[in-house]
Short mmCIF file of C-alpha atoms and ligand atoms in Angstrom, two decimals:
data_model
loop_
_atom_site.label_atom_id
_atom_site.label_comp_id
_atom_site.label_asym_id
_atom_site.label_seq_id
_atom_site.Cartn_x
_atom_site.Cartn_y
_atom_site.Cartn_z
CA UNK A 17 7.02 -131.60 35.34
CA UNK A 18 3.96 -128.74 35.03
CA UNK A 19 0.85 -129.59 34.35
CA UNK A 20 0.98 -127.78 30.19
CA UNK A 21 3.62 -130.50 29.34
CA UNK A 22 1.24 -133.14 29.98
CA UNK A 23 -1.12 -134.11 26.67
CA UNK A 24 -4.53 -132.48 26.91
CA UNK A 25 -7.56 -135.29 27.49
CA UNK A 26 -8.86 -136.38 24.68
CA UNK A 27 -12.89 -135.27 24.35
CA UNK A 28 -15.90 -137.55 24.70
CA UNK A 29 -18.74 -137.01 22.62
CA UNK A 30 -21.03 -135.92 25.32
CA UNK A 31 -24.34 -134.32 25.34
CA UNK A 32 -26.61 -132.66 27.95
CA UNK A 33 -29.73 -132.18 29.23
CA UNK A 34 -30.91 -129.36 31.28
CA UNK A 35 -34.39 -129.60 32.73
CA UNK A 36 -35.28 -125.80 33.44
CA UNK A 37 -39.23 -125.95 32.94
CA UNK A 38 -40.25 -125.89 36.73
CA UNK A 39 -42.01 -123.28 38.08
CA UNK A 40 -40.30 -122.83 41.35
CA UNK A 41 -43.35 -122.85 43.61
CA UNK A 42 -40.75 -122.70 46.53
CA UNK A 43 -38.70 -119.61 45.62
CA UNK A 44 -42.05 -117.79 45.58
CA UNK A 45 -43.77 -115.65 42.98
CA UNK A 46 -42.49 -114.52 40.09
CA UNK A 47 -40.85 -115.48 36.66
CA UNK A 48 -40.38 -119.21 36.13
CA UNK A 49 -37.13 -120.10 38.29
CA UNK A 50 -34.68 -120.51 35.53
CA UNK A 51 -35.92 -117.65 33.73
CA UNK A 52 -34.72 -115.86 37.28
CA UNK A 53 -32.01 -113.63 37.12
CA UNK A 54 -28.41 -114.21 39.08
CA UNK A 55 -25.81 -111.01 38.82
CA UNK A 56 -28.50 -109.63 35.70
CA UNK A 57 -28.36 -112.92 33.63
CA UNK A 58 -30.84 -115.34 33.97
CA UNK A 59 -30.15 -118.70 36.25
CA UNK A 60 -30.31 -120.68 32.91
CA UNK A 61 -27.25 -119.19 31.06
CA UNK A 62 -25.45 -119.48 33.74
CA UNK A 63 -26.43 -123.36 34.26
CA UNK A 64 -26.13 -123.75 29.95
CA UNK A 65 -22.57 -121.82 30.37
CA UNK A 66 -21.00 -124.28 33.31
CA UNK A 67 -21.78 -127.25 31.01
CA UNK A 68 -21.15 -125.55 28.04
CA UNK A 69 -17.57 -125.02 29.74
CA UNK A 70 -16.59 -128.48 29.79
CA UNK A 71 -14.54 -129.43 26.09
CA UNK A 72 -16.25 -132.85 26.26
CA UNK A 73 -19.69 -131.00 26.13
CA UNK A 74 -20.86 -130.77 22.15
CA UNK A 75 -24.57 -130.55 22.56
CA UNK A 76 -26.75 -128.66 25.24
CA UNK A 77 -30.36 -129.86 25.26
CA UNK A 78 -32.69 -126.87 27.17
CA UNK A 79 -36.26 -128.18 28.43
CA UNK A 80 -37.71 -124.99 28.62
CA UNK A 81 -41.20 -124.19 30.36
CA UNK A 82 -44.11 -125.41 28.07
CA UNK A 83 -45.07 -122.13 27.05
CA UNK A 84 -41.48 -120.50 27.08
CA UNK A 85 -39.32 -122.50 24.40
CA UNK A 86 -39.46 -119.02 22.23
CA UNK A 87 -38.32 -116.93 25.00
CA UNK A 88 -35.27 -119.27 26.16
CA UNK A 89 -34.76 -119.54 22.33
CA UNK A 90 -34.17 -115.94 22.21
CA UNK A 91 -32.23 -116.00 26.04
CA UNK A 92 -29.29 -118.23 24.25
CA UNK A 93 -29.15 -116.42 21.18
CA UNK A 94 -28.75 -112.67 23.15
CA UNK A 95 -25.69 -114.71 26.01
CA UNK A 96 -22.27 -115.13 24.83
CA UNK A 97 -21.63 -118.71 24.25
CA UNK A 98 -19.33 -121.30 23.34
CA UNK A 99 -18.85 -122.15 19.37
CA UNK A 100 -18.07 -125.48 19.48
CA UNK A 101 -21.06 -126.30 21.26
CA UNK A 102 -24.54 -127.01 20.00
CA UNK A 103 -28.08 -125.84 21.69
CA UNK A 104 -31.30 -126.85 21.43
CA UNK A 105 -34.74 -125.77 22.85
CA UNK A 106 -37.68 -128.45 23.37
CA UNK A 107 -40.76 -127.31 25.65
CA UNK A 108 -41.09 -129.44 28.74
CA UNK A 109 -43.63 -131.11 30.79
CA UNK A 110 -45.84 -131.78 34.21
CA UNK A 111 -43.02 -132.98 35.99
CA UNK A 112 -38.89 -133.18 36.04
CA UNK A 113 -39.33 -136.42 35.02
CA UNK A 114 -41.12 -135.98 31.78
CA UNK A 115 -38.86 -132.67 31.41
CA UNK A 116 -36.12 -134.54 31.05
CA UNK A 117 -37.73 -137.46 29.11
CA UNK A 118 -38.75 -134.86 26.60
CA UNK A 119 -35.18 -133.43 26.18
CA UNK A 120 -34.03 -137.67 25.56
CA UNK A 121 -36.47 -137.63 22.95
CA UNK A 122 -34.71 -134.67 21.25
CA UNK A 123 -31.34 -136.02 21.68
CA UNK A 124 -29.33 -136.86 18.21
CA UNK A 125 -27.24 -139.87 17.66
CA UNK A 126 -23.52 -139.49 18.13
CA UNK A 127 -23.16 -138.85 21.73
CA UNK A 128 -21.77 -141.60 24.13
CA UNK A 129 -21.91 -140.24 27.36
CA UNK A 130 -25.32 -138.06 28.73
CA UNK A 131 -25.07 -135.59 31.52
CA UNK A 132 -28.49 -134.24 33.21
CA UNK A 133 -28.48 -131.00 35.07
CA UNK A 134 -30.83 -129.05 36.72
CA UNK A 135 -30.65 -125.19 35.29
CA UNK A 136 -31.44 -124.47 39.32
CA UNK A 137 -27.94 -125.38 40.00
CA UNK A 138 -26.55 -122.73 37.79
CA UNK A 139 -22.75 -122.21 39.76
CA UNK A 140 -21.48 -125.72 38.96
CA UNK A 141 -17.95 -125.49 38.53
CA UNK A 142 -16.65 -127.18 35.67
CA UNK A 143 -14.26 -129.18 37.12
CA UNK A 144 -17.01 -131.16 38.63
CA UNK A 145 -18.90 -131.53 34.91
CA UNK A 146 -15.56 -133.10 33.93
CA UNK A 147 -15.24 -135.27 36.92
CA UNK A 148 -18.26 -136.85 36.41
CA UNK A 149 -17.67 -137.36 32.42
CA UNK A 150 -14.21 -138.67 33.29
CA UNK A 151 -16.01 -140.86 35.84
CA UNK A 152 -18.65 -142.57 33.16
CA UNK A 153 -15.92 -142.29 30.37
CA UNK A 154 -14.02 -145.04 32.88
CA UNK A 155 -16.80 -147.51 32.91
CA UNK A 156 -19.65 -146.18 35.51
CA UNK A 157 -22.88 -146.67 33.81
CA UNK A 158 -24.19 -143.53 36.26
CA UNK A 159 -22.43 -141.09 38.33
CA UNK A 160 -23.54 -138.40 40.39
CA UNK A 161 -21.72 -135.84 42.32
CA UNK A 162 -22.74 -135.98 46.11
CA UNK A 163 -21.20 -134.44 49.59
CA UNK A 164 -21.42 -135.62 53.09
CA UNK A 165 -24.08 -134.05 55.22
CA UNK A 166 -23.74 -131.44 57.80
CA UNK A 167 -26.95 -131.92 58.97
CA UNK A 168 -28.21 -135.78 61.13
CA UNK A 169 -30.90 -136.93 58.91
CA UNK A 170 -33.95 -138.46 60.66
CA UNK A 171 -36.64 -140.99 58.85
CA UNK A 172 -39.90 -139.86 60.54
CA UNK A 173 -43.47 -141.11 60.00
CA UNK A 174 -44.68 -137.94 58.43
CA UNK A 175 -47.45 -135.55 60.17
CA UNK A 176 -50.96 -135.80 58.95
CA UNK A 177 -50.95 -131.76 59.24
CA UNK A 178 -48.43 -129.96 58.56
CA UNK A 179 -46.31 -129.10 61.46
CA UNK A 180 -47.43 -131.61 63.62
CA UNK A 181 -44.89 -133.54 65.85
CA UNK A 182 -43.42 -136.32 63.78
CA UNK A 183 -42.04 -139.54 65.00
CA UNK A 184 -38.84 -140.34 64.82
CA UNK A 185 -38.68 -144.25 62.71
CA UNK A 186 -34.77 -144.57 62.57
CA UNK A 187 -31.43 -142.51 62.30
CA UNK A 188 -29.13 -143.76 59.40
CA UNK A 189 -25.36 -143.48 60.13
CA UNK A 190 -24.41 -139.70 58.88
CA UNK A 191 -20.97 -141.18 57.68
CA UNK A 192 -22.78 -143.20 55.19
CA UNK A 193 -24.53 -140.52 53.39
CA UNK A 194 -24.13 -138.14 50.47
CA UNK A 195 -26.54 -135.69 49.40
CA UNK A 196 -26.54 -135.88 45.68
CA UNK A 197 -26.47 -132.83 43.15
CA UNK A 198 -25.96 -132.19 39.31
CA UNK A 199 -24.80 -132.78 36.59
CA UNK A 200 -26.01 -136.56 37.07
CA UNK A 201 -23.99 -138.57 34.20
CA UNK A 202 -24.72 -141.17 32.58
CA UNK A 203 -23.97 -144.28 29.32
CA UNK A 204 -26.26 -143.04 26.59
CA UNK A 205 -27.96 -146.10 26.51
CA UNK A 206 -28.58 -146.95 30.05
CA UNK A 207 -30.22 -143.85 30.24
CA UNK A 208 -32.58 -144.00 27.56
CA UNK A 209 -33.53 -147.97 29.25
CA UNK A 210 -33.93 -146.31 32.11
CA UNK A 211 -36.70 -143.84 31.35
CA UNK A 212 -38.17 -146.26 28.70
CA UNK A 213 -39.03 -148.99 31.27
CA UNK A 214 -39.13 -147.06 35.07
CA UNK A 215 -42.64 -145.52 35.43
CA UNK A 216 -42.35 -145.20 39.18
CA UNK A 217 -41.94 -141.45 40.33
CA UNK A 218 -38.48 -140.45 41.09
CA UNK A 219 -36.80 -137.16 42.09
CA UNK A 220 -33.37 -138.16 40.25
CA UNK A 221 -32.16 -140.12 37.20
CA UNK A 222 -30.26 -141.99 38.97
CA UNK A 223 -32.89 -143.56 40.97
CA UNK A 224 -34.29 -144.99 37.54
CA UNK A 225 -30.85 -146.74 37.13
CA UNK A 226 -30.51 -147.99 40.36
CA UNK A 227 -34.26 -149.59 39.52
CA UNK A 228 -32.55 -151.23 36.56
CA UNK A 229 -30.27 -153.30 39.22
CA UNK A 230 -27.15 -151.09 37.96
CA UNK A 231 -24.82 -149.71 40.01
CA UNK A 232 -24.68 -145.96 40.35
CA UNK A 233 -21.58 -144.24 41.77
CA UNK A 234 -21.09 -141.34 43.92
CA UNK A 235 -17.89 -139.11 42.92
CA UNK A 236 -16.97 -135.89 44.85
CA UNK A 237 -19.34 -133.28 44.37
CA UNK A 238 -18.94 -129.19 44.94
CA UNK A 239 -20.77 -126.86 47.58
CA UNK A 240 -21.44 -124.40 44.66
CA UNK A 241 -23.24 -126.94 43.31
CA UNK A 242 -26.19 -126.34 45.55
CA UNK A 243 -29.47 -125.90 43.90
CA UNK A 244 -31.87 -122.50 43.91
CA UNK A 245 -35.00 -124.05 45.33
CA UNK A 246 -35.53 -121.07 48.37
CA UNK A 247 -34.89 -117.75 48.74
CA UNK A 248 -32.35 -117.89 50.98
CA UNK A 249 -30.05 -119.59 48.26
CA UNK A 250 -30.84 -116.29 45.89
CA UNK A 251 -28.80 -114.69 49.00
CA UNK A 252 -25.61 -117.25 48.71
CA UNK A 253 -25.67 -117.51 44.72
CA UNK A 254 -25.29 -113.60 44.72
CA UNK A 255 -22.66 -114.20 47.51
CA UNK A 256 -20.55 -116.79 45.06
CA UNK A 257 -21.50 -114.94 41.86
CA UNK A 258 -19.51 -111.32 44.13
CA UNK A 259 -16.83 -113.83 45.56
CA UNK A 260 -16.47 -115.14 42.22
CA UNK A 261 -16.14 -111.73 39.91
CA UNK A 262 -13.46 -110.58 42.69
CA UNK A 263 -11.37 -113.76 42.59
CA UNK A 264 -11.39 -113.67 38.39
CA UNK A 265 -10.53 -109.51 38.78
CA UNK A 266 -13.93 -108.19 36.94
N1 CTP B 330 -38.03 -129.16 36.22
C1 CTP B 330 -38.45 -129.36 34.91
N2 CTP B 330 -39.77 -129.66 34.65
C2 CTP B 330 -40.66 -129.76 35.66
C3 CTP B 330 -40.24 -129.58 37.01
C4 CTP B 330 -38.90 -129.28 37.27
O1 CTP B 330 -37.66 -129.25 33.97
N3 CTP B 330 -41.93 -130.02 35.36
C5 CTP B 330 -36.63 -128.77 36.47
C6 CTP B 330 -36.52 -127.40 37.15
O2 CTP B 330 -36.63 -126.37 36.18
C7 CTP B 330 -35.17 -127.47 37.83
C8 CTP B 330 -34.97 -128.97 38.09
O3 CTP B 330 -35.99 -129.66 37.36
O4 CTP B 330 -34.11 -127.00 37.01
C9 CTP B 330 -35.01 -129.29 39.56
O5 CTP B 330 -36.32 -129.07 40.06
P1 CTP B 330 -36.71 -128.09 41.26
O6 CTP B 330 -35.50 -127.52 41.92
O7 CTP B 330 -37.75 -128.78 42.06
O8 CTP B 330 -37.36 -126.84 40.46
P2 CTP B 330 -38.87 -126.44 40.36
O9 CTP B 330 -39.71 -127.64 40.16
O10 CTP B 330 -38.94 -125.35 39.34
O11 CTP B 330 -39.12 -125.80 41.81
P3 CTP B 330 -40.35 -126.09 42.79
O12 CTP B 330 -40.33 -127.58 43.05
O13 CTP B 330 -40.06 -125.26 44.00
O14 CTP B 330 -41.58 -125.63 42.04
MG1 MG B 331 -39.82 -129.20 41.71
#
Protein backbone atom coordinates (compact mmCIF):
# COMPACT_ATOMS: atom_id res chain seq x y z
CA UNK A 1 0.00 0.00 0.00
CA UNK A 2 1.75 3.72 -0.87
CA UNK A 3 1.81 6.16 1.34
CA UNK A 4 -1.19 8.67 -0.96
CA UNK A 5 -3.77 5.87 -0.18
CA UNK A 6 -3.44 6.42 3.37
CA UNK A 7 -5.96 9.41 4.84
CA UNK A 8 -4.07 12.67 5.28
CA UNK A 9 -3.67 13.70 9.31
CA UNK A 10 -6.11 15.58 10.42
CA UNK A 11 -4.73 19.38 11.51
CA UNK A 12 -4.32 20.70 15.04
CA UNK A 13 -5.05 24.13 15.71
CA UNK A 14 -1.57 25.15 16.44
CA UNK A 15 0.08 28.42 16.81
CA UNK A 16 3.68 29.71 17.04
CA UNK A 17 5.95 31.80 18.47
CA UNK A 18 9.16 32.93 17.07
CA UNK A 19 11.43 34.95 19.31
CA UNK A 20 13.75 36.85 16.71
CA UNK A 21 14.49 40.17 18.80
CA UNK A 22 18.14 39.27 19.92
CA UNK A 23 20.84 41.11 18.87
CA UNK A 24 23.33 38.43 18.17
CA UNK A 25 26.26 39.83 20.15
CA UNK A 26 28.05 36.49 19.17
CA UNK A 27 27.76 36.51 15.36
CA UNK A 28 29.44 39.93 15.57
CA UNK A 29 28.51 43.33 14.22
CA UNK A 30 26.00 44.08 12.11
CA UNK A 31 22.13 43.94 11.49
CA UNK A 32 20.13 42.32 14.28
CA UNK A 33 20.68 38.40 13.71
CA UNK A 34 17.35 37.53 12.32
CA UNK A 35 17.22 40.49 10.25
CA UNK A 36 20.61 38.63 8.74
CA UNK A 37 20.45 37.43 5.44
CA UNK A 38 20.81 33.45 4.39
CA UNK A 39 20.96 32.77 0.32
CA UNK A 40 19.59 36.88 0.03
CA UNK A 41 16.52 36.40 2.36
CA UNK A 42 16.69 37.26 5.73
CA UNK A 43 17.22 34.33 8.58
CA UNK A 44 13.62 35.18 9.75
CA UNK A 45 11.60 34.18 6.60
CA UNK A 46 13.27 31.42 6.38
CA UNK A 47 12.59 30.41 10.22
CA UNK A 48 8.58 31.97 9.66
CA UNK A 49 8.56 29.72 6.27
CA UNK A 50 9.72 26.15 8.03
CA UNK A 51 6.85 26.63 10.52
CA UNK A 52 4.69 28.16 8.26
CA UNK A 53 5.25 24.75 6.26
CA UNK A 54 3.70 22.56 8.66
CA UNK A 55 -0.53 22.23 7.76
CA UNK A 56 -1.11 22.14 11.55
CA UNK A 57 0.54 25.69 11.76
CA UNK A 58 -2.49 28.52 11.50
CA UNK A 59 -0.88 31.37 13.30
CA UNK A 60 2.84 32.65 13.30
CA UNK A 61 3.54 35.03 16.18
CA UNK A 62 7.05 37.22 15.20
CA UNK A 63 8.79 38.96 18.37
CA UNK A 64 10.59 41.30 16.47
CA UNK A 65 13.51 43.61 17.90
CA UNK A 66 11.96 46.48 20.04
CA UNK A 67 12.58 49.01 17.61
CA UNK A 68 12.09 46.80 14.39
CA UNK A 69 8.33 45.50 14.50
CA UNK A 70 7.77 47.98 11.29
CA UNK A 71 10.60 46.65 9.41
CA UNK A 72 9.80 42.76 10.00
CA UNK A 73 6.18 43.99 9.31
CA UNK A 74 7.24 45.01 5.96
CA UNK A 75 9.95 41.70 5.66
CA UNK A 76 6.64 39.28 5.70
CA UNK A 77 4.59 41.29 3.58
CA UNK A 78 7.57 41.57 0.57
CA UNK A 79 8.35 37.02 1.18
CA UNK A 80 6.09 34.67 -0.43
CA UNK A 81 4.06 32.99 2.13
CA UNK A 82 1.58 30.54 2.97
CA UNK A 83 -2.36 31.63 2.75
CA UNK A 84 -3.73 29.63 5.16
CA UNK A 85 -1.55 30.87 7.69
CA UNK A 86 -1.82 33.93 9.88
CA UNK A 87 1.20 36.44 11.01
CA UNK A 88 1.61 38.72 13.49
CA UNK A 89 4.33 41.24 14.60
CA UNK A 90 4.71 42.29 18.46
CA UNK A 91 8.09 44.16 19.49
CA UNK A 92 10.10 42.16 21.97
CA UNK A 93 12.07 42.59 25.03
CA UNK A 94 15.51 42.52 27.32
CA UNK A 95 15.74 38.99 27.17
CA UNK A 96 14.41 35.60 25.21
CA UNK A 97 12.46 35.11 27.98
CA UNK A 98 10.34 38.19 27.99
CA UNK A 99 10.54 37.88 23.97
CA UNK A 100 8.68 35.12 24.07
CA UNK A 101 6.40 36.11 27.01
CA UNK A 102 5.49 39.11 24.94
CA UNK A 103 4.54 37.02 21.82
CA UNK A 104 2.06 34.70 24.68
CA UNK A 105 0.56 37.84 25.46
CA UNK A 106 -0.38 38.40 21.78
CA UNK A 107 -1.57 34.98 21.24
CA UNK A 108 -5.54 34.62 20.32
CA UNK A 109 -7.79 32.01 21.66
CA UNK A 110 -8.40 28.98 19.49
CA UNK A 111 -5.13 27.32 19.38
CA UNK A 112 -4.48 24.02 21.38
CA UNK A 113 -1.11 23.20 20.86
CA UNK A 114 1.96 26.17 21.03
CA UNK A 115 5.24 25.69 19.31
CA UNK A 116 8.29 28.18 20.23
CA UNK A 117 11.11 28.62 17.82
CA UNK A 118 14.01 30.52 17.69
CA UNK A 119 14.13 32.57 14.12
CA UNK A 120 18.17 31.65 14.61
CA UNK A 121 17.33 28.20 13.67
CA UNK A 122 15.94 29.15 10.36
CA UNK A 123 16.68 25.43 8.29
CA UNK A 124 14.28 23.39 10.44
CA UNK A 125 12.88 20.86 8.34
CA UNK A 126 9.34 20.46 8.60
CA UNK A 127 9.12 17.09 9.29
CA UNK A 128 10.57 17.81 12.63
CA UNK A 129 7.78 20.86 13.28
CA UNK A 130 5.29 18.01 12.71
CA UNK A 131 7.00 15.54 14.87
CA UNK A 132 6.91 17.54 17.67
CA UNK A 133 3.05 18.68 17.12
CA UNK A 134 2.23 15.00 16.57
CA UNK A 135 4.22 14.41 19.77
CA UNK A 136 2.07 17.04 22.12
CA UNK A 137 -1.12 16.25 19.99
CA UNK A 138 -0.53 12.50 21.74
CA UNK A 139 -0.56 13.71 25.26
CA UNK A 140 3.10 15.33 26.06
CA UNK A 141 2.45 18.48 27.85
CA UNK A 142 6.16 19.66 26.32
CA UNK A 143 8.32 18.30 23.72
CA UNK A 144 11.47 19.32 22.38
CA UNK A 145 13.54 18.01 19.62
CA UNK A 146 17.12 17.05 20.91
CA UNK A 147 20.25 14.85 19.42
CA UNK A 148 22.94 12.96 21.11
CA UNK A 149 26.22 14.74 21.53
CA UNK A 150 29.33 14.34 19.61
CA UNK A 151 31.19 16.17 21.87
CA UNK A 152 32.04 14.65 26.12
CA UNK A 153 30.51 17.34 28.11
CA UNK A 154 32.43 18.37 31.27
CA UNK A 155 30.76 20.32 34.47
CA UNK A 156 33.68 22.60 35.50
CA UNK A 157 33.86 25.18 38.30
CA UNK A 158 34.04 28.13 36.00
CA UNK A 159 37.31 30.49 35.73
CA UNK A 160 37.25 33.74 37.55
CA UNK A 161 39.00 35.22 34.21
CA UNK A 162 38.28 34.24 31.28
CA UNK A 163 40.48 31.58 29.95
CA UNK A 164 41.78 30.49 33.00
CA UNK A 165 42.22 26.68 33.69
CA UNK A 166 38.92 25.34 34.90
CA UNK A 167 38.36 22.40 37.10
CA UNK A 168 36.91 19.61 36.08
CA UNK A 169 33.56 18.88 38.92
CA UNK A 170 32.10 15.71 37.14
CA UNK A 171 31.57 13.99 33.63
CA UNK A 172 27.86 12.98 33.00
CA UNK A 173 27.42 9.76 30.94
CA UNK A 174 27.43 11.09 27.07
CA UNK A 175 24.75 8.29 26.32
CA UNK A 176 22.39 10.06 28.53
CA UNK A 177 22.36 13.35 26.88
CA UNK A 178 20.56 15.30 24.18
CA UNK A 179 21.29 18.69 23.19
CA UNK A 180 17.97 20.31 22.72
CA UNK A 181 16.87 22.62 19.70
CA UNK A 182 13.59 24.21 18.24
CA UNK A 183 10.63 24.28 17.68
CA UNK A 184 10.03 23.53 21.55
CA UNK A 185 6.14 22.42 21.70
CA UNK A 186 3.99 22.70 23.98
CA UNK A 187 -0.25 22.34 25.65
CA UNK A 188 -1.46 25.90 25.33
CA UNK A 189 -2.13 26.07 28.77
CA UNK A 190 0.84 24.61 30.40
CA UNK A 191 2.67 27.07 28.68
CA UNK A 192 1.01 30.11 29.57
CA UNK A 193 1.32 28.51 33.68
CA UNK A 194 4.55 28.19 32.99
CA UNK A 195 5.67 31.73 32.22
CA UNK A 196 2.92 33.14 34.56
CA UNK A 197 4.42 31.56 37.73
CA UNK A 198 8.50 30.69 36.81
CA UNK A 199 10.48 33.93 37.40
CA UNK A 200 13.78 32.12 37.61
CA UNK A 201 16.05 32.77 34.46
CA UNK A 202 16.01 30.07 31.95
CA UNK A 203 17.57 29.60 28.50
CA UNK A 204 14.52 27.30 27.24
CA UNK A 205 10.74 26.94 27.74
CA UNK A 206 11.00 23.88 28.63
CA UNK A 207 13.00 24.43 31.65
CA UNK A 208 9.91 26.53 32.99
CA UNK A 209 7.82 23.29 32.61
CA UNK A 210 10.07 21.05 34.02
CA UNK A 211 9.92 23.78 37.17
CA UNK A 212 6.19 23.11 37.16
CA UNK A 213 7.03 19.25 38.16
CA UNK A 214 5.78 18.23 34.48
CA UNK A 215 7.35 15.99 32.46
CA UNK A 216 8.99 17.22 29.30
CA UNK A 217 9.90 14.79 26.50
CA UNK A 218 12.70 14.58 24.17
CA UNK A 219 11.65 13.38 20.48
CA UNK A 220 14.24 13.06 17.63
CA UNK A 221 15.53 16.21 16.59
CA UNK A 222 17.42 17.26 13.05
CA UNK A 223 21.17 18.44 12.49
CA UNK A 224 19.74 21.30 10.28
CA UNK A 225 18.18 22.33 13.11
CA UNK A 226 21.28 23.89 14.52
CA UNK A 227 21.03 27.43 15.57
CA UNK A 228 23.05 30.69 13.96
CA UNK A 229 24.70 31.93 17.12
CA UNK A 230 28.63 32.16 15.41
CA UNK A 231 29.98 32.80 12.36
CA UNK A 232 31.09 29.70 11.54
CA UNK A 233 27.36 28.43 11.32
CA UNK A 234 26.77 31.46 8.55
CA UNK A 235 29.44 29.06 6.68
CA UNK A 236 27.23 25.63 7.13
CA UNK A 237 23.67 27.39 6.70
CA UNK A 238 24.99 28.64 3.23
CA UNK A 239 26.39 25.04 2.84
CA UNK A 240 22.63 23.44 3.50
CA UNK A 241 20.81 26.39 1.90
CA UNK A 242 23.52 25.21 -1.78
CA UNK A 243 22.99 21.44 -0.82
CA UNK A 244 19.48 22.14 -0.47
CA UNK A 245 18.62 24.29 -3.89
CA UNK A 246 20.64 21.35 -5.77
CA UNK A 247 18.72 18.46 -4.21
CA UNK A 248 15.09 20.43 -4.98
CA UNK A 249 16.70 21.23 -8.85
CA UNK A 250 16.64 25.30 -8.52
N1 LIG B 1 15.79 36.44 21.42
C1 LIG B 1 14.70 37.29 21.59
N2 LIG B 1 14.78 38.34 22.47
C2 LIG B 1 15.90 38.55 23.19
C3 LIG B 1 17.02 37.67 23.05
C4 LIG B 1 16.93 36.60 22.15
O1 LIG B 1 13.67 37.13 20.93
N3 LIG B 1 15.95 39.59 24.02
C5 LIG B 1 15.71 35.36 20.42
C6 LIG B 1 16.78 35.51 19.33
O2 LIG B 1 16.35 36.46 18.35
C7 LIG B 1 16.93 34.10 18.80
C8 LIG B 1 16.53 33.23 20.00
O3 LIG B 1 15.96 34.09 20.99
O4 LIG B 1 16.05 33.82 17.72
C9 LIG B 1 17.72 32.46 20.53
O5 LIG B 1 18.65 33.37 21.12
P1 LIG B 1 20.18 33.52 20.70
O6 LIG B 1 20.59 32.49 19.71
O7 LIG B 1 20.95 33.71 21.96
O8 LIG B 1 20.15 34.90 19.85
P2 LIG B 1 20.68 36.31 20.28
O9 LIG B 1 20.32 36.60 21.69
O10 LIG B 1 20.22 37.26 19.23
O11 LIG B 1 22.26 36.11 20.13
P3 LIG B 1 23.40 36.52 21.17
O12 LIG B 1 23.07 35.79 22.45
O13 LIG B 1 24.67 36.07 20.53
O14 LIG B 1 23.30 38.02 21.29
MG1 LIG C 1 21.14 35.36 23.32
Amino acid sequence: MSDDSLPAPVPVRTAAVIPAAGRGVRLGPGAPKALRTLGGTPMLIHAVRALAASRSVSLVVVVAPPDGAAEVKSLLDAHALPDRTDFVVVPGGETRQESVKLGLDALPPGHDIVLVHDAARPLVPVDTVDAVIEAVREGAPAVVPGLPLADTVKEVEPAAVPGGPEPVVATPERARLRAVQTPQGFDRATLLRAHETVTDEVTDDAGMVERLGLTVVVVPGHEEAFKVTRPLDLVLAEAVLARRRLNDGY
